[in-house]
Amino acid sequence: QVQLVESGGGLVQPGGSLRLSCAASGIIFSRSNMGWYRQAPGKERELVASIQSGITNYGDTVKGRFTISRDNANNMVYLQMNSLKPEDTAVYYCKMETVRTGTIYNYWGQGTQVTVSS
């Protein structure tokens, strides 16, 4: 049973920082593509950042401000968010993409709310 549990969300002032964490269990973590997505009210879910085999990818709106990292020994993935803006307000989701016997499986966490407001 694959499980992803996010933590670290909260309320922060513009210009502040937060670090999100995602704990994974039930799968060979190191082989998986891990990502952070977010969804604001009335908007579609969008990619924030992803990481696989040391290669990172970022959405245009967060480049230079957010950093994704992972700890394969402890099945963790992190999202360091700096210089936060009100438009970063959203529910942030951890996603795992893994391939078994040629089939792609996607798993999602329950999400953690990030609110950027003064």
mmCIF file with all atom_site columns, C-alpha atoms in Angstrom:
data_model
loop_
_atom_site.group_PDB
_atom_site.id
_atom_site.type_symbol
_atom_site.label_atom_id
_atom_site.label_alt_id
_atom_site.label_comp_id
_atom_site.label_asym_id
_atom_site.label_entity_id
_atom_site.label_seq_id
_atom_site.pdbx_PDB_ins_code
_atom_site.Cartn_x
_atom_site.Cartn_y
_atom_site.Cartn_z
_atom_site.occupancy
_atom_site.B_iso_or_equiv
_atom_site.pdbx_formal_charge
_atom_site.auth_seq_id
_atom_site.auth_comp_id
_atom_site.auth_asym_id
_atom_site.auth_atom_id
_atom_site.pdbx_PDB_model_num
ATOM 1   C CA . GLN A 1 1   ? 0.000   0.000  0.000   1.00 0.00 ? 1   GLN A CA 1
ATOM 2   C CA . VAL A 1 2   ? 1.617   3.230  -1.190  1.00 0.00 ? 2   VAL A CA 1
ATOM 3   C CA . GLN A 1 3   ? 1.162   6.181  1.108   1.00 0.00 ? 3   GLN A CA 1
ATOM 4   C CA . LEU A 1 4   ? 2.307   9.794  0.768   1.00 0.00 ? 4   LEU A CA 1
ATOM 5   C CA . VAL A 1 5   ? 1.951   12.159 3.702   1.00 0.00 ? 5   VAL A CA 1
ATOM 6   C CA . GLU A 1 6   ? 2.663   15.874 3.339   1.00 0.00 ? 6   GLU A CA 1
ATOM 7   C CA . SER A 1 7   ? 3.443   18.272 6.151   1.00 0.00 ? 7   SER A CA 1
ATOM 8   C CA . GLY A 1 8   ? 4.823   21.750 6.698   1.00 0.00 ? 8   GLY A CA 1
ATOM 9   C CA . GLY A 1 9   ? 2.087   23.924 5.279   1.00 0.00 ? 9   GLY A CA 1
ATOM 10  C CA . GLY A 1 10  ? 0.707   26.950 7.048   1.00 0.00 ? 10  GLY A CA 1
ATOM 11  C CA . LEU A 1 11  ? 0.246   30.695 7.031   1.00 0.00 ? 11  LEU A CA 1
ATOM 12  C CA . VAL A 1 12  ? 3.210   32.862 6.122   1.00 0.00 ? 12  VAL A CA 1
ATOM 13  C CA . GLN A 1 13  ? 3.682   36.521 5.264   1.00 0.00 ? 13  GLN A CA 1
ATOM 14  C CA . PRO A 1 14  ? 4.743   37.629 1.796   1.00 0.00 ? 14  PRO A CA 1
ATOM 15  C CA . GLY A 1 15  ? 8.493   37.296 1.428   1.00 0.00 ? 15  GLY A CA 1
ATOM 16  C CA . GLY A 1 16  ? 8.626   34.517 3.985   1.00 0.00 ? 16  GLY A CA 1
ATOM 17  C CA . SER A 1 17  ? 9.683   30.890 3.673   1.00 0.00 ? 17  SER A CA 1
ATOM 18  C CA . LEU A 1 18  ? 8.216   27.453 4.278   1.00 0.00 ? 18  LEU A CA 1
ATOM 19  C CA . ARG A 1 19  ? 9.547   23.949 3.892   1.00 0.00 ? 19  ARG A CA 1
ATOM 20  C CA . LEU A 1 20  ? 7.178   21.204 2.858   1.00 0.00 ? 20  LEU A CA 1
ATOM 21  C CA . SER A 1 21  ? 7.928   17.560 3.516   1.00 0.00 ? 21  SER A CA 1
ATOM 22  C CA . CYS A 1 22  ? 6.494   14.410 1.971   1.00 0.00 ? 22  CYS A CA 1
ATOM 23  C CA . ALA A 1 23  ? 7.005   11.013 3.567   1.00 0.00 ? 23  ALA A CA 1
ATOM 24  C CA . ALA A 1 24  ? 6.568   8.011  1.283   1.00 0.00 ? 24  ALA A CA 1
ATOM 25  C CA . SER A 1 25  ? 5.997   4.393  2.202   1.00 0.00 ? 25  SER A CA 1
ATOM 26  C CA . GLY A 1 26  ? 5.060   1.135  0.558   1.00 0.00 ? 26  GLY A CA 1
ATOM 27  C CA . ILE A 1 27  ? 7.212   1.350  -2.543  1.00 0.00 ? 27  ILE A CA 1
ATOM 28  C CA . ILE A 1 28  ? 10.809  1.437  -3.768  1.00 0.00 ? 28  ILE A CA 1
ATOM 29  C CA . PHE A 1 29  ? 11.177  5.166  -3.396  1.00 0.00 ? 29  PHE A CA 1
ATOM 30  C CA . SER A 1 30  ? 14.562  5.697  -5.025  1.00 0.00 ? 30  SER A CA 1
ATOM 31  C CA . ARG A 1 31  ? 13.310  4.610  -8.450  1.00 0.00 ? 31  ARG A CA 1
ATOM 32  C CA . SER A 1 32  ? 10.330  6.924  -8.458  1.00 0.00 ? 32  SER A CA 1
ATOM 33  C CA . ASN A 1 33  ? 9.850   10.322 -10.001 1.00 0.00 ? 33  ASN A CA 1
ATOM 34  C CA . MET A 1 34  ? 8.735   12.648 -7.215  1.00 0.00 ? 34  MET A CA 1
ATOM 35  C CA . GLY A 1 35  ? 6.965   15.944 -7.642  1.00 0.00 ? 35  GLY A CA 1
ATOM 36  C CA . TRP A 1 36  ? 5.118   18.748 -5.955  1.00 0.00 ? 36  TRP A CA 1
ATOM 37  C CA . TYR A 1 37  ? 1.954   20.130 -7.491  1.00 0.00 ? 37  TYR A CA 1
ATOM 38  C CA . ARG A 1 38  ? -0.404  22.826 -6.289  1.00 0.00 ? 38  ARG A CA 1
ATOM 39  C CA . GLN A 1 39  ? -3.991  23.801 -6.824  1.00 0.00 ? 39  GLN A CA 1
ATOM 40  C CA . ALA A 1 40  ? -5.474  27.184 -6.020  1.00 0.00 ? 40  ALA A CA 1
ATOM 41  C CA . PRO A 1 41  ? -9.242  27.735 -5.759  1.00 0.00 ? 41  PRO A CA 1
ATOM 42  C CA . GLY A 1 42  ? -10.831 27.847 -9.191  1.00 0.00 ? 42  GLY A CA 1
ATOM 43  C CA . LYS A 1 43  ? -7.620  26.830 -10.931 1.00 0.00 ? 43  LYS A CA 1
ATOM 44  C CA . GLU A 1 44  ? -6.235  23.612 -12.351 1.00 0.00 ? 44  GLU A CA 1
ATOM 45  C CA . ARG A 1 45  ? -3.583  21.646 -10.549 1.00 0.00 ? 45  ARG A CA 1
ATOM 46  C CA . GLU A 1 46  ? -0.140  22.642 -11.793 1.00 0.00 ? 46  GLU A CA 1
ATOM 47  C CA . LEU A 1 47  ? 3.385   21.318 -11.542 1.00 0.00 ? 47  LEU A CA 1
ATOM 48  C CA . VAL A 1 48  ? 5.569   23.136 -9.037  1.00 0.00 ? 48  VAL A CA 1
ATOM 49  C CA . ALA A 1 49  ? 8.695   20.980 -9.154  1.00 0.00 ? 49  ALA A CA 1
ATOM 50  C CA . SER A 1 50  ? 9.849   17.433 -9.828  1.00 0.00 ? 50  SER A CA 1
ATOM 51  C CA . ILE A 1 51  ? 12.980  15.413 -9.230  1.00 0.00 ? 51  ILE A CA 1
ATOM 52  C CA . GLN A 1 52  ? 14.263  12.099 -10.546 1.00 0.00 ? 52  GLN A CA 1
ATOM 53  C CA . SER A 1 53  ? 17.794  10.728 -10.669 1.00 0.00 ? 53  SER A CA 1
ATOM 54  C CA . GLY A 1 54  ? 19.114  14.095 -9.576  1.00 0.00 ? 54  GLY A CA 1
ATOM 55  C CA . ILE A 1 55  ? 17.414  15.983 -12.389 1.00 0.00 ? 55  ILE A CA 1
ATOM 56  C CA . THR A 1 56  ? 15.065  18.752 -11.273 1.00 0.00 ? 56  THR A CA 1
ATOM 57  C CA . ASN A 1 57  ? 12.350  20.575 -13.120 1.00 0.00 ? 57  ASN A CA 1
ATOM 58  C CA . TYR A 1 58  ? 10.442  23.680 -11.996 1.00 0.00 ? 58  TYR A CA 1
ATOM 59  C CA . GLY A 1 59  ? 7.350   25.545 -13.010 1.00 0.00 ? 59  GLY A CA 1
ATOM 60  C CA . ASP A 1 60  ? 8.113   28.959 -14.499 1.00 0.00 ? 60  ASP A CA 1
ATOM 61  C CA . THR A 1 61  ? 6.428   30.857 -11.666 1.00 0.00 ? 61  THR A CA 1
ATOM 62  C CA . VAL A 1 62  ? 8.633   29.327 -8.949  1.00 0.00 ? 62  VAL A CA 1
ATOM 63  C CA . LYS A 1 63  ? 12.036  29.137 -10.632 1.00 0.00 ? 63  LYS A CA 1
ATOM 64  C CA . GLY A 1 64  ? 14.709  30.750 -8.505  1.00 0.00 ? 64  GLY A CA 1
ATOM 65  C CA . ARG A 1 65  ? 12.492  30.746 -5.401  1.00 0.00 ? 65  ARG A CA 1
ATOM 66  C CA . PHE A 1 66  ? 11.656  27.102 -4.733  1.00 0.00 ? 66  PHE A CA 1
ATOM 67  C CA . THR A 1 67  ? 14.002  24.137 -4.397  1.00 0.00 ? 67  THR A CA 1
ATOM 68  C CA . ILE A 1 68  ? 13.028  20.478 -4.498  1.00 0.00 ? 68  ILE A CA 1
ATOM 69  C CA . SER A 1 69  ? 15.200  17.825 -2.893  1.00 0.00 ? 69  SER A CA 1
ATOM 70  C CA . ARG A 1 70  ? 14.915  14.207 -1.813  1.00 0.00 ? 70  ARG A CA 1
ATOM 71  C CA . ASP A 1 71  ? 16.400  11.866 0.747   1.00 0.00 ? 71  ASP A CA 1
ATOM 72  C CA . ASN A 1 72  ? 16.213  8.359  -0.674  1.00 0.00 ? 72  ASN A CA 1
ATOM 73  C CA . ALA A 1 73  ? 17.556  6.762  2.499   1.00 0.00 ? 73  ALA A CA 1
ATOM 74  C CA . ASN A 1 74  ? 14.551  8.032  4.430   1.00 0.00 ? 74  ASN A CA 1
ATOM 75  C CA . ASN A 1 75  ? 11.942  8.058  1.637   1.00 0.00 ? 75  ASN A CA 1
ATOM 76  C CA . MET A 1 76  ? 11.447  11.800 1.893   1.00 0.00 ? 76  MET A CA 1
ATOM 77  C CA . VAL A 1 77  ? 11.023  14.615 -0.592  1.00 0.00 ? 77  VAL A CA 1
ATOM 78  C CA . TYR A 1 78  ? 11.114  18.288 0.326   1.00 0.00 ? 78  TYR A CA 1
ATOM 79  C CA . LEU A 1 79  ? 10.112  21.604 -1.146  1.00 0.00 ? 79  LEU A CA 1
ATOM 80  C CA . GLN A 1 80  ? 11.908  24.666 0.174   1.00 0.00 ? 80  GLN A CA 1
ATOM 81  C CA . MET A 1 81  ? 9.872   27.735 -0.674  1.00 0.00 ? 81  MET A CA 1
ATOM 82  C CA . ASN A 1 82  ? 11.464  31.165 -0.353  1.00 0.00 ? 82  ASN A CA 1
ATOM 83  C CA . SER A 1 83  ? 10.301  34.670 -1.245  1.00 0.00 ? 83  SER A CA 1
ATOM 84  C CA . LEU A 1 84  ? 6.708   33.522 -1.058  1.00 0.00 ? 84  LEU A CA 1
ATOM 85  C CA . LYS A 1 85  ? 4.041   35.567 -2.780  1.00 0.00 ? 85  LYS A CA 1
ATOM 86  C CA . PRO A 1 86  ? 0.266   35.726 -2.258  1.00 0.00 ? 86  PRO A CA 1
ATOM 87  C CA . GLU A 1 87  ? -0.171  33.968 -5.592  1.00 0.00 ? 87  GLU A CA 1
ATOM 88  C CA . ASP A 1 88  ? 1.652   30.943 -4.156  1.00 0.00 ? 88  ASP A CA 1
ATOM 89  C CA . THR A 1 89  ? -1.388  30.336 -1.956  1.00 0.00 ? 89  THR A CA 1
ATOM 90  C CA . ALA A 1 90  ? -2.737  26.877 -2.763  1.00 0.00 ? 90  ALA A CA 1
ATOM 91  C CA . VAL A 1 91  ? -3.049  23.320 -1.582  1.00 0.00 ? 91  VAL A CA 1
ATOM 92  C CA . TYR A 1 92  ? 0.264   21.610 -2.263  1.00 0.00 ? 92  TYR A CA 1
ATOM 93  C CA . TYR A 1 93  ? 0.294   17.935 -3.195  1.00 0.00 ? 93  TYR A CA 1
ATOM 94  C CA . CYS A 1 94  ? 3.094   15.411 -3.269  1.00 0.00 ? 94  CYS A CA 1
ATOM 95  C CA . LYS A 1 95  ? 3.037   13.053 -6.231  1.00 0.00 ? 95  LYS A CA 1
ATOM 96  C CA . MET A 1 96  ? 4.927   9.855  -6.892  1.00 0.00 ? 96  MET A CA 1
ATOM 97  C CA . GLU A 1 97  ? 5.239   8.373  -10.380 1.00 0.00 ? 97  GLU A CA 1
ATOM 98  C CA . THR A 1 98  ? 6.623   4.886  -10.674 1.00 0.00 ? 98  THR A CA 1
ATOM 99  C CA . VAL A 1 99  ? 6.821   2.243  -13.377 1.00 0.00 ? 99  VAL A CA 1
ATOM 100 C CA . ARG A 1 100 ? 6.160   -1.454 -12.771 1.00 0.00 ? 100 ARG A CA 1
ATOM 101 C CA . THR A 1 101 ? 6.071   -4.034 -15.558 1.00 0.00 ? 101 THR A CA 1
ATOM 102 C CA . GLY A 1 102 ? 5.809   -1.276 -18.127 1.00 0.00 ? 102 GLY A CA 1
ATOM 103 C CA . THR A 1 103 ? 2.841   0.444  -16.503 1.00 0.00 ? 103 THR A CA 1
ATOM 104 C CA . ILE A 1 104 ? 2.987   3.954  -15.007 1.00 0.00 ? 104 ILE A CA 1
ATOM 105 C CA . TYR A 1 105 ? 1.410   4.353  -11.602 1.00 0.00 ? 105 TYR A CA 1
ATOM 106 C CA . ASN A 1 106 ? 0.695   7.731  -10.026 1.00 0.00 ? 106 ASN A CA 1
ATOM 107 C CA . TYR A 1 107 ? 0.084   8.266  -6.342  1.00 0.00 ? 107 TYR A CA 1
ATOM 108 C CA . TRP A 1 108 ? -0.968  11.438 -4.542  1.00 0.00 ? 108 TRP A CA 1
ATOM 109 C CA . GLY A 1 109 ? -0.827  12.692 -0.999  1.00 0.00 ? 109 GLY A CA 1
ATOM 110 C CA . GLN A 1 110 ? -3.759  14.338 0.731   1.00 0.00 ? 110 GLN A CA 1
ATOM 111 C CA . GLY A 1 111 ? -2.342  17.843 0.329   1.00 0.00 ? 111 GLY A CA 1
ATOM 112 C CA . THR A 1 112 ? -1.204  20.580 2.675   1.00 0.00 ? 112 THR A CA 1
ATOM 113 C CA . GLN A 1 113 ? -2.499  24.150 2.650   1.00 0.00 ? 113 GLN A CA 1
ATOM 114 C CA . VAL A 1 114 ? -0.094  27.019 2.094   1.00 0.00 ? 114 VAL A CA 1
ATOM 115 C CA . THR A 1 115 ? -1.452  30.511 2.610   1.00 0.00 ? 115 THR A CA 1
ATOM 116 C CA . VAL A 1 116 ? 0.645   33.582 1.897   1.00 0.00 ? 116 VAL A CA 1
ATOM 117 C CA . SER A 1 117 ? -0.954  36.666 3.362   1.00 0.00 ? 117 SER A CA 1
ATOM 118 C CA . SER A 1 118 ? -0.176  39.681 5.488   1.00 0.00 ? 118 SER A CA 1
#
